[in-house]
Coordinates of C-alpha atoms in Angstrom, one line a residue:
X19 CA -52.5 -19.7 -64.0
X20 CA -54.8 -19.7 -61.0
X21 CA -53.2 -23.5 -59.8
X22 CA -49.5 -21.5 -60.4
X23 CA -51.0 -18.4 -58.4
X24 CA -52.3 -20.6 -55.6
X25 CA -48.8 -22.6 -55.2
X26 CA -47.2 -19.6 -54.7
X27 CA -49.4 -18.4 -52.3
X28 CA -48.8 -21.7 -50.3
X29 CA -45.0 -21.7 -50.6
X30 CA -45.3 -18.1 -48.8
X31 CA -47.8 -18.9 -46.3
X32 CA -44.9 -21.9 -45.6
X33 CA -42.2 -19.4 -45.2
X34 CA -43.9 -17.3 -43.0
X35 CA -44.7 -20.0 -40.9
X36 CA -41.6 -21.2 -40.3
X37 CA -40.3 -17.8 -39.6
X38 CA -43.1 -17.5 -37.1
X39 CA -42.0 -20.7 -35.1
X40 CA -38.5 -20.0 -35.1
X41 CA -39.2 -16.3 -33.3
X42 CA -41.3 -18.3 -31.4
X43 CA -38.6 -20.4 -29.9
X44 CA -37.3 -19.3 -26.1
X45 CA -34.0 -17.3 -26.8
X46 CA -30.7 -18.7 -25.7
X47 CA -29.5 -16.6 -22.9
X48 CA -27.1 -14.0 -23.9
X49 CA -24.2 -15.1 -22.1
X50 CA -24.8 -18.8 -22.0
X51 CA -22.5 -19.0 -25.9
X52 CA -20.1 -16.3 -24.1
X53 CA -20.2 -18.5 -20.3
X54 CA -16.0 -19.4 -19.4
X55 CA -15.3 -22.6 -20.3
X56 CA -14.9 -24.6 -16.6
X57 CA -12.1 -26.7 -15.9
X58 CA -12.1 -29.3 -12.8
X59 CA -9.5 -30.2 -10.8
X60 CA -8.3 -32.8 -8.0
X61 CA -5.8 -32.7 -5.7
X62 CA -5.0 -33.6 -2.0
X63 CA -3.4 -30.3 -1.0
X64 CA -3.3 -26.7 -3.5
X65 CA -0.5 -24.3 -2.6
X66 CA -1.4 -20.5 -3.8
X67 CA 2.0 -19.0 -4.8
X68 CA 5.2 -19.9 -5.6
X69 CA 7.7 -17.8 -3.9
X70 CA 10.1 -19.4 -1.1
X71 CA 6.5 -20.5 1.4
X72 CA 4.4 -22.2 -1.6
X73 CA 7.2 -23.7 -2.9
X74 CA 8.2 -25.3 0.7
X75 CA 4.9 -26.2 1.3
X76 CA 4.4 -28.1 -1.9
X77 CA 7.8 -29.8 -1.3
X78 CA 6.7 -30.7 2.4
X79 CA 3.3 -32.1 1.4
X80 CA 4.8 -33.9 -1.5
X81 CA 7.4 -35.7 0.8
X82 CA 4.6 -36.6 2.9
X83 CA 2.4 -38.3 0.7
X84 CA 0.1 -35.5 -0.5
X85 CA -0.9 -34.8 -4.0
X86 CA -0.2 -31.3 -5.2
X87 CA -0.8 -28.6 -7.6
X88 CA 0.9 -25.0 -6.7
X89 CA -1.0 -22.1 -8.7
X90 CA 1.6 -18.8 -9.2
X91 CA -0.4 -16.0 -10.6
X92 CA 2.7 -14.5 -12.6
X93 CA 4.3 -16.1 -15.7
X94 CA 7.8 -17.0 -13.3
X95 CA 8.1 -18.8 -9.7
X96 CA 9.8 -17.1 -7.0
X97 CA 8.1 -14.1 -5.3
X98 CA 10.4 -12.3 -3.3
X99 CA 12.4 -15.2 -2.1
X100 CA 13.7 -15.1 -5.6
X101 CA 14.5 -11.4 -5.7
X102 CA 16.5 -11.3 -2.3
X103 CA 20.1 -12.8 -1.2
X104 CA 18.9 -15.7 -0.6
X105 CA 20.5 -16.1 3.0
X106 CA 18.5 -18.1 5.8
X107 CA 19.2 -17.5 9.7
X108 CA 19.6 -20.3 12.3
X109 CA 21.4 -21.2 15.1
X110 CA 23.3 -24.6 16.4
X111 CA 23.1 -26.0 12.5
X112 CA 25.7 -28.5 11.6
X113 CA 27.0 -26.2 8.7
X114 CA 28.2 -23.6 11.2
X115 CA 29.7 -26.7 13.4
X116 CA 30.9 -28.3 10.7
X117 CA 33.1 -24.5 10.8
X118 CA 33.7 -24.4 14.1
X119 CA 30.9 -21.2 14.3
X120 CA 30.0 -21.2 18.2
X121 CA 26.2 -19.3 18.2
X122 CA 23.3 -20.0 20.4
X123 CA 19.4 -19.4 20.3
X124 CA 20.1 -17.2 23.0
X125 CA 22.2 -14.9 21.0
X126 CA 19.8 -14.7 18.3
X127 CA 16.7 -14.1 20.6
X128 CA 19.1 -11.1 22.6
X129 CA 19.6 -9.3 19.4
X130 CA 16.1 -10.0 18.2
X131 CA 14.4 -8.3 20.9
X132 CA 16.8 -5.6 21.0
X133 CA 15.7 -4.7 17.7
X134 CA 12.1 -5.0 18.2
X135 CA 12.7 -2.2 21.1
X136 CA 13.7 0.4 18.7
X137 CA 10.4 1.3 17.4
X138 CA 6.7 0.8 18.5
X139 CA 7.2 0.6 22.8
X140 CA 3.4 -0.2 23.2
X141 CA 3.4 -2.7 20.4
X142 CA 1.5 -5.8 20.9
X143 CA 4.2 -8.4 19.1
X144 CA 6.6 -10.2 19.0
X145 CA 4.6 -13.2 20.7
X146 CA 8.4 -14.6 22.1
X147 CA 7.0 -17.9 22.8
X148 CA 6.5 -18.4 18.8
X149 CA 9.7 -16.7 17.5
X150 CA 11.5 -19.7 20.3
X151 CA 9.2 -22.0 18.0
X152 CA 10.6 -20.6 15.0
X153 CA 14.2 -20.2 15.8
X154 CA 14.1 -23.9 16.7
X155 CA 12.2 -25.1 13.7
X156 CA 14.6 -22.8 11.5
X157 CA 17.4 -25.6 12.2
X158 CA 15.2 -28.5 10.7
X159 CA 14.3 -26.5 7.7
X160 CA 17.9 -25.2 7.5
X161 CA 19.0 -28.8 6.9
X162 CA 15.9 -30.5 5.1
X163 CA 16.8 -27.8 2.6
X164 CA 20.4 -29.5 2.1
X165 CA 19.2 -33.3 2.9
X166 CA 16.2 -33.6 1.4
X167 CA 15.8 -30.7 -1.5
X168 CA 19.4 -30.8 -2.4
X169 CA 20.3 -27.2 -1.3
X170 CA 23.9 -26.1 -0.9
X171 CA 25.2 -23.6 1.7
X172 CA 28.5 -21.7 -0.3
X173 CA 28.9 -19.5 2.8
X174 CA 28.0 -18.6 6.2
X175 CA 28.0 -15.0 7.4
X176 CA 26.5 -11.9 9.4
X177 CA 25.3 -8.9 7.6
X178 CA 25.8 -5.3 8.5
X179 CA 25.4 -4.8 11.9
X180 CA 24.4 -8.6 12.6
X181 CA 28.2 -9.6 12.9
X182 CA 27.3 -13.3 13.9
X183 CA 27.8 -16.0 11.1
X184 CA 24.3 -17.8 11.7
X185 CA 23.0 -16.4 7.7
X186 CA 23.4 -19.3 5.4
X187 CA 23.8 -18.4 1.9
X188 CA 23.8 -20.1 -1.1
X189 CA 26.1 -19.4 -4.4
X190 CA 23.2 -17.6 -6.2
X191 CA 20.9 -15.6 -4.3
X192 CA 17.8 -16.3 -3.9
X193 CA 16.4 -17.8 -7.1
X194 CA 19.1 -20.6 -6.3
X195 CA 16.6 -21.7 -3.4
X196 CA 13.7 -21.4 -5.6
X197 CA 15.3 -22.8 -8.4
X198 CA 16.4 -26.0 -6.3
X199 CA 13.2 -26.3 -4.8
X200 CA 11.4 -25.9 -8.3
X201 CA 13.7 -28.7 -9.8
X202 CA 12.8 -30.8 -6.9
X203 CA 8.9 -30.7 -7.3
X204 CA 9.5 -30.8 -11.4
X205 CA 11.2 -34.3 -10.5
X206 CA 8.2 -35.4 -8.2
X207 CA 6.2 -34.9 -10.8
X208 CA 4.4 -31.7 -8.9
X209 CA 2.5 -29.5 -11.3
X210 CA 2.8 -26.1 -11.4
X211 CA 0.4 -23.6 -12.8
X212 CA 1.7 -20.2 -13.6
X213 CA -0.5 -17.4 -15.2
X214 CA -3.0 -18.9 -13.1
X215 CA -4.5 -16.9 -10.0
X216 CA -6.7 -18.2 -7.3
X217 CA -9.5 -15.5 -7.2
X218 CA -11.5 -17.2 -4.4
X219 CA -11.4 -20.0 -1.8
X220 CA -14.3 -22.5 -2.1
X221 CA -16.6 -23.6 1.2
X222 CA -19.2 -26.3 2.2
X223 CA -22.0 -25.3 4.4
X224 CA -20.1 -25.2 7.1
X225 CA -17.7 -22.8 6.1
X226 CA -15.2 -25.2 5.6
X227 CA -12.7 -24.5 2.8
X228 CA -13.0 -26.8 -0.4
X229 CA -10.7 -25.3 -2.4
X230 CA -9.9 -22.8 -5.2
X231 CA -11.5 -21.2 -8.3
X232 CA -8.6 -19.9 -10.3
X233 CA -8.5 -18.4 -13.9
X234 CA -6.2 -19.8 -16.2
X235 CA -3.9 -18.2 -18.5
X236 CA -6.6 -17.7 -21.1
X237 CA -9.4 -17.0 -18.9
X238 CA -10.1 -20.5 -18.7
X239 CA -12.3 -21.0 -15.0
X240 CA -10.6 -23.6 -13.0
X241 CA -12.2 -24.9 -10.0
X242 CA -9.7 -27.0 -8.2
X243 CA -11.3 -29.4 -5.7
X244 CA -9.1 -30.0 -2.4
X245 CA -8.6 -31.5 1.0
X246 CA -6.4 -28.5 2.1
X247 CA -5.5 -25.5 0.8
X248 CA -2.3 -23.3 1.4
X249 CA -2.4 -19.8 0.8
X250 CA 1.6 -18.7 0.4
X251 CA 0.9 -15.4 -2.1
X252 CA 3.3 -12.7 -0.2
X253 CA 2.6 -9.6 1.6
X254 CA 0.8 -6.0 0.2
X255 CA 3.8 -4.1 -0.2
X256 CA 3.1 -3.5 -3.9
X257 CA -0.9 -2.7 -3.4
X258 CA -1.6 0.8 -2.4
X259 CA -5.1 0.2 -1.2
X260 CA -3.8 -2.1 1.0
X261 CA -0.9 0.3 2.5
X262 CA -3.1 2.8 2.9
X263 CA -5.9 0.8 5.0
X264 CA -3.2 -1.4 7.3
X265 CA -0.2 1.5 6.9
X266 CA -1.2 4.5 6.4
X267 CA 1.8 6.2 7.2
X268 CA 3.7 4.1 4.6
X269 CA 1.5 4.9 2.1
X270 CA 3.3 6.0 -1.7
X271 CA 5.9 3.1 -0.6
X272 CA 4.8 0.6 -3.7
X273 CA 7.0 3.0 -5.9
X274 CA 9.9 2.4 -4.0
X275 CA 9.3 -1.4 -2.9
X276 CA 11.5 -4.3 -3.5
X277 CA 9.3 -6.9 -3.3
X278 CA 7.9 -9.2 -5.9
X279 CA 5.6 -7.8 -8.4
X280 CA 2.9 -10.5 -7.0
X281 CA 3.0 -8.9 -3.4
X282 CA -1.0 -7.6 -3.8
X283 CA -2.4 -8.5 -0.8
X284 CA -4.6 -11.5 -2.5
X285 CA -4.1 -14.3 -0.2
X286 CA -4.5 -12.2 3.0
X287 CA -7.9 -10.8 1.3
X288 CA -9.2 -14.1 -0.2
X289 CA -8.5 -15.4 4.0
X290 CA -10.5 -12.5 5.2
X291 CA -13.3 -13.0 2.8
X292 CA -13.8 -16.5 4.5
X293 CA -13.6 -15.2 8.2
X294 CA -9.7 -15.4 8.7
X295 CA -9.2 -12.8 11.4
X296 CA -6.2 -10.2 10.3
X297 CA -2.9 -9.3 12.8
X298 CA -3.0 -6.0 14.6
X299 CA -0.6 -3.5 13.9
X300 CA 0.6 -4.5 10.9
X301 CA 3.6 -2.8 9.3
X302 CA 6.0 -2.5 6.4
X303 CA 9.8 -4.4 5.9
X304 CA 11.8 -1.4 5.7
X305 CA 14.9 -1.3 3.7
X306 CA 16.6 1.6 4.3
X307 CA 15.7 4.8 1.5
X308 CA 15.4 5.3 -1.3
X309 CA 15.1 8.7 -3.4
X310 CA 13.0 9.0 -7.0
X311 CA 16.5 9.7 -9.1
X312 CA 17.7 7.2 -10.7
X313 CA 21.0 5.6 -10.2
X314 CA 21.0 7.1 -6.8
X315 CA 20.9 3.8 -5.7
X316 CA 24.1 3.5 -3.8
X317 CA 23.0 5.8 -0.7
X318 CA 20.1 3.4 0.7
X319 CA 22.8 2.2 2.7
X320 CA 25.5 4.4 2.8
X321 CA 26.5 5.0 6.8
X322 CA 28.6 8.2 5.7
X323 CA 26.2 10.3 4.6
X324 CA 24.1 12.9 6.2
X325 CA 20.6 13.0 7.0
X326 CA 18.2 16.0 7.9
X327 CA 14.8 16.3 7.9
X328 CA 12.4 19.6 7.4
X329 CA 13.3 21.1 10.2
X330 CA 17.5 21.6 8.7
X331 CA 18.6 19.2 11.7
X332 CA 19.8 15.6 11.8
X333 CA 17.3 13.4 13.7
X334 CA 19.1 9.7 13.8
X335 CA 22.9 8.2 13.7
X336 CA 22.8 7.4 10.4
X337 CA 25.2 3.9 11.0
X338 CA 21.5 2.2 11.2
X339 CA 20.0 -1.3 10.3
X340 CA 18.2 -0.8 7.6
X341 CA 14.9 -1.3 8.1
X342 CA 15.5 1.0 11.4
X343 CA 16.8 3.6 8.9
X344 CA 12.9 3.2 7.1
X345 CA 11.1 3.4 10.3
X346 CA 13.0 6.7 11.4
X347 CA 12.2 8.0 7.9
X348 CA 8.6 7.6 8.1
X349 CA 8.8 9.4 11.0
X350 CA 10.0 12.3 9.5
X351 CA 8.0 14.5 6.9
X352 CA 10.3 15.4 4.9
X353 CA 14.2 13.9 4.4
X354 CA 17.2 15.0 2.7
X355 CA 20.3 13.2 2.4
X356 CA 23.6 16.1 1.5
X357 CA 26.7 15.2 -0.1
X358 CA 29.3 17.0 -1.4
X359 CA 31.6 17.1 -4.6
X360 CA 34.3 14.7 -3.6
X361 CA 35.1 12.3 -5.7
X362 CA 33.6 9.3 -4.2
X363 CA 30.3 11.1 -4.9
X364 CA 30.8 11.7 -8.6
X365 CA 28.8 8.8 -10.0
X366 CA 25.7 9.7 -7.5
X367 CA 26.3 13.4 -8.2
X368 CA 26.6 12.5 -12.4
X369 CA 22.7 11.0 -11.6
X370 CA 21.8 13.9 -9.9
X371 CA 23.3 16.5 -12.6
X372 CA 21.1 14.6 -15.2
X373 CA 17.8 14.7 -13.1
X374 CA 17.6 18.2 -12.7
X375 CA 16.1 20.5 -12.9
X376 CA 13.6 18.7 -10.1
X377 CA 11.9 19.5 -6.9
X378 CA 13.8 16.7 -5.6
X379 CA 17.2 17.6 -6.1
X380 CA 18.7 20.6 -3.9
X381 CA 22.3 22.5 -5.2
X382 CA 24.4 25.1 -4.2
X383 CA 27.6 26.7 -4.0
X384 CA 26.9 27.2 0.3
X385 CA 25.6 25.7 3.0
X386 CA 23.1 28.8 3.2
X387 CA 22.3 28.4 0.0
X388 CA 21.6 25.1 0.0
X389 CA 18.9 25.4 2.8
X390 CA 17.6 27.6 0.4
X391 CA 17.1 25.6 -2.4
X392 CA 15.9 22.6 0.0
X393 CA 13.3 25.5 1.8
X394 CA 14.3 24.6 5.5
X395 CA 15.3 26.8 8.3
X396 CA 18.7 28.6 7.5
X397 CA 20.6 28.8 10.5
X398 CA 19.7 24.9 11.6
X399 CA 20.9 23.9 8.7
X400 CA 24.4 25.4 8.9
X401 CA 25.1 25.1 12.6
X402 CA 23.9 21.3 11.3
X403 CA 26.5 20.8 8.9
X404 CA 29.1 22.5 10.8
X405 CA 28.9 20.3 13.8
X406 CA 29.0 17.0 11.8
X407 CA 32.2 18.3 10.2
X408 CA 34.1 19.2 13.6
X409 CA 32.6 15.5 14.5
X410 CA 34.9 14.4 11.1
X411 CA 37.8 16.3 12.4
X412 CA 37.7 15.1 16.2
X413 CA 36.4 11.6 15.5
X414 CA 33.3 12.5 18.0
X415 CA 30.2 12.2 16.1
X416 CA 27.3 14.4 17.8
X417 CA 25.0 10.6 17.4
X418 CA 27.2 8.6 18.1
X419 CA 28.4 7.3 14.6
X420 CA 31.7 5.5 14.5
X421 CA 34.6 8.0 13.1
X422 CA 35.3 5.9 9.7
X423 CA 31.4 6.7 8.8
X424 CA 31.6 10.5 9.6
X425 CA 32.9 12.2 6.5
X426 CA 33.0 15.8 6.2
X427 CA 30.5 17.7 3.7
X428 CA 33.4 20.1 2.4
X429 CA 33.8 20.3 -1.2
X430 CA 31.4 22.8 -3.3
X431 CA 28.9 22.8 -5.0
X432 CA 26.7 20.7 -2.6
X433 CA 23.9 18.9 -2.8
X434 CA 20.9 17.4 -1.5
X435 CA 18.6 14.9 -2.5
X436 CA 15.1 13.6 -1.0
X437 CA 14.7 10.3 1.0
X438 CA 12.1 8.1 0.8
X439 CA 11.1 4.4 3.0
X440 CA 12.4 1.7 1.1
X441 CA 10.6 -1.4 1.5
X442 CA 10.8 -5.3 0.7
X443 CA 7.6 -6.2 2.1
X444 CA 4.7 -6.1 5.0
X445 CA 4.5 -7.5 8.2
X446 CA 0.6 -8.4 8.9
X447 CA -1.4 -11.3 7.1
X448 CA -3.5 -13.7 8.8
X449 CA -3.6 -15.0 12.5
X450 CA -2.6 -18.8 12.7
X451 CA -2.1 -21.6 15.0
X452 CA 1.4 -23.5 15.7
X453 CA 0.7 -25.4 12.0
X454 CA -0.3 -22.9 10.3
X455 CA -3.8 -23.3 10.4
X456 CA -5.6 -20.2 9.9
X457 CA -7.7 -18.7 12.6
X458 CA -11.1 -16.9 13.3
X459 CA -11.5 -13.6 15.3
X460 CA -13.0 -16.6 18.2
X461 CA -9.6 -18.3 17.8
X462 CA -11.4 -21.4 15.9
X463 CA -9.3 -23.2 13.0
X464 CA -10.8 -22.6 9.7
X465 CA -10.8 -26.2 8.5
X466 CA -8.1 -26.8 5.4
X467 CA -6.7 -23.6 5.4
X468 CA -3.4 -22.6 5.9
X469 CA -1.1 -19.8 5.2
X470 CA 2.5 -18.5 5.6
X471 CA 5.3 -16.2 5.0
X472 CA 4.1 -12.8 4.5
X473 CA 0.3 -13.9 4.5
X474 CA 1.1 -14.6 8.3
X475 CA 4.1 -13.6 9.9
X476 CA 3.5 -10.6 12.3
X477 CA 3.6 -12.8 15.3
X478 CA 7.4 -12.5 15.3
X479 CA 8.2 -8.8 14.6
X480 CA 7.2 -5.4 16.3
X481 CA 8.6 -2.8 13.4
X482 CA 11.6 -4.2 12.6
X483 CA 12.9 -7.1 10.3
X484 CA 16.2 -8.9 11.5
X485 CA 18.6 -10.2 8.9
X486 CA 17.7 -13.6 7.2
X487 CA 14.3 -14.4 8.9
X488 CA 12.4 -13.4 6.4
X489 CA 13.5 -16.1 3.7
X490 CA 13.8 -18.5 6.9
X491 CA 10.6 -17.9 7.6
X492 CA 8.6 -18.3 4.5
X493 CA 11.0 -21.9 4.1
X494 CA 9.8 -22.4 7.5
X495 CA 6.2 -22.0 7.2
X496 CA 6.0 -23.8 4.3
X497 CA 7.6 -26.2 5.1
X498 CA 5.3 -26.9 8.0
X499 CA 2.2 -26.5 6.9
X500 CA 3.0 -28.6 3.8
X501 CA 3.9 -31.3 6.4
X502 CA 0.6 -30.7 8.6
X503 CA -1.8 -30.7 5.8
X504 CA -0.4 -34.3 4.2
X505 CA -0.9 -35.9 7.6
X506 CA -4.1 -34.8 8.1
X507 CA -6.6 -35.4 5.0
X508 CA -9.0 -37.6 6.2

């Protein structure tokens, strides 16, 4: 009994022992089981983005010899090139030769400072040395698009109140150019990783960029290891924070925006967090209004409608380019477009009928009572609305509009609706050089990096985009600093 008591008491004594040692034992660090799973990467040149500039850029560098991987933090390719007509600006190309279309730099540069003179006198850009640069270049990447990606131009045209044929459009809009270019780089062999956003830019010592970390689409960590490194990830029109610190008078705009869902701000903040210094003045792509009720859609850019702000007066010739429309709204604290109950009106007026009751929709039975209902001053209103429809019955327009775009508000009830800045994107991004090599505030290159289209394309505008350079520009970009970083590696 005592020799079966005692082996008991030994067999415990064992236990306990064991327990002992294994509490003993250093823990495993909490998160060292939960740690992301790390993924490494090599490549000669990594594009960020792949709208119209990543997609260029990996093209470029590919047909240069580089090695590439594009990362596109959405599930889709395309960015806002893919979302837009699709039409690229350039003079003296052999399409518009090839159809007799007689247009010169010249012309272009005319109308583009022109615009740039309708808003922002003090401004510090365009810098007209580079938009010469870019006009030129816009003819190479016009036809490497066609020779070399396999592009094709179905028309050319002007737009609006750009009458010149110098836009070069394809059948399809604009995810025809992205679609072409993605076929191109699938055929090359050029991986592309969607779901997968850059979060940071790896440096050396130096501060040097390295490369990316990016997060794959489960959360994977992927550091990517590269000679260069294009940033190509859009504008901020989409990130409120972002209007609000570089526009604050465009701030609320991200409702109304256009542009691609992607259009955060990430490259031009990943470039800052490095030592990239930013553009002055940046500055939103207007496109016209917009108002909160749907299937109002058709006013953004209706020329015979009437506009008044707060004060019950008219304060533009509405037979605007678009994006000067947005900059004379901003300007404004409050807009309201009228319309009356003619027919051409009933599908807007249907929208508006279903929307209310709403503090952004005005009707009435008089033009008294409809400066009621919109709360401005009474008698500007009317004296307002009566001169523009004596300007409908003369075929003199107060402003200036042409006679065809002043149509009489007439037919009661009436209404009004609120207007809002319409955007497609930001003017801003990054300072670079002639490649597309991004700068310090000392004007030094920060080594391997690179960045384009929205990320870096205030040089060439005050407040005002001009028809078909914005697509140009991110092909143009891309295509150069694809071609830059390829050459130099070593």
């Amino acid at each position: 009994m005592q020799t079966k008591w005692a082996k008991t008491v030994i067999l415990l004594c064992l236990v306990l022992v064991v327990s002992l040692a294994a509490c003993s034992r250093p823990s495993k660090p909490e998160d060292e089981g939960e740690q992301e799973a790390e993924k490494v990467l090599t490549t000669d040149v990594v594009v960020v983005g792949a709208g119209g500039t990543g997609l260029a850029a990996a093209a470029s560098a590919h047909d240069n010899g580089a090695e590439v991987i594009v990362l596109e933090k959405l599930a889709f390719t395309g960015g806002s090139t893919a979302l837009s007509g699709g039409g690229i600006s350039a003079t003296g190309t052999k399409f518009q030769k090839a159809e007799g279309i007689e247009d010169s730099k010249d012309s272009w540069m005319e109308l583009w400072k022109e615009r740039q003179a309708t808003s922002n006198p003090d401004g510090m850009y365009p810098d007209y040395e580079f938009v010469d640069m870019f006009m030129d270049e816009a003819v190479i990447t016009t036809e490497w698009l066609a020779d070399n990606i396999g592009h094709k131009y179905a028309r050319i045209e002007g737009f609006g109140l750009d009458p010149v044929r110098r836009i070069h459009f394809p059948a399809n809009g604009g995810r025809e150019v992205i679609q072409n270019l993605e076929n191109y780089l699938k055929e090359k062999g050029v991986e592309i990783l969607t779901e997968t956003p850059a979060k940071e830019l790896r440096t050396d010592d130096d501060g040097d960029v390295i490369g990316v970390v990016a997060e794959g689409p489960d959360g994977e960590k992927i550091v990517i290891e590269a000679k260069k490194v294009i940033l190509a990830t859009g504008g901020f029109a989409r990130n409120e924070d972002l209007l609000a610190r570089f526009v604050p008078e465009a701030k609320g705009t991200s409702e109304l925006t256009v542009a691609a869902a992607g259009s955060t701000g990430d490259g031009i903040l990943m470039a800052e967090k490095v030592g990239a210094v930013l553009y002055e003045e940046p500055w939103i792509i207007g496109m016209g209004i917009g108002t909160r009720i749907e299937g109002t859609g058709a006013i953004g850019m209706d020329w015979t409608k009437l506009y008044v702000n707060g004060e019950g007066k008219r304060f533009a010739n509405e037979q605007m380019h678009y994006a000067i429309a947005t900059n004379k709204i901003i300007e404004e604290d409050v807009v309201w477009v009228v319309l009356d109950s003619a027919e051409a009106n009933a599908d807007i007026i249907a929208s508006l009928e279903k929307a209310m009751p709403t503090d952004e929709v005005a009707k009435a039975e008089s033009f008294a009572e409809l400066a009621e209902a919109m709360d401005v001053p009474v008698d500007n209103f009317v004296a307002t609305v009566e001169e523009y429809n004596q300007g409908a019955k003369t075929g003199k327009d107060a402003m200036g509009k042409e006679p065809e775009h002043v149509v009489a508000v007439e037919k009661a009830p009436f209404y009004a609706v609120k207007a809002y800045p319409k955007t497609m994107g930001t003017f801003g991004g990054v300072k670079t050089d002639e490649h597309f090599r991004v700068l310090r505030e000392d004007g030094s290159v920060i080594n391997n990096l690179y960045a384009g289209g929205e990320c870096a394309n205030k040089i060439l505008y005050n407040q005002v985009y001009i028809s078909g350079s914005a697509v140009q520009f991110a092909l143009t970009s891309g295509r150069i600093a694809g071609e830059h970083a390829a050459k130099n590696l070593d």
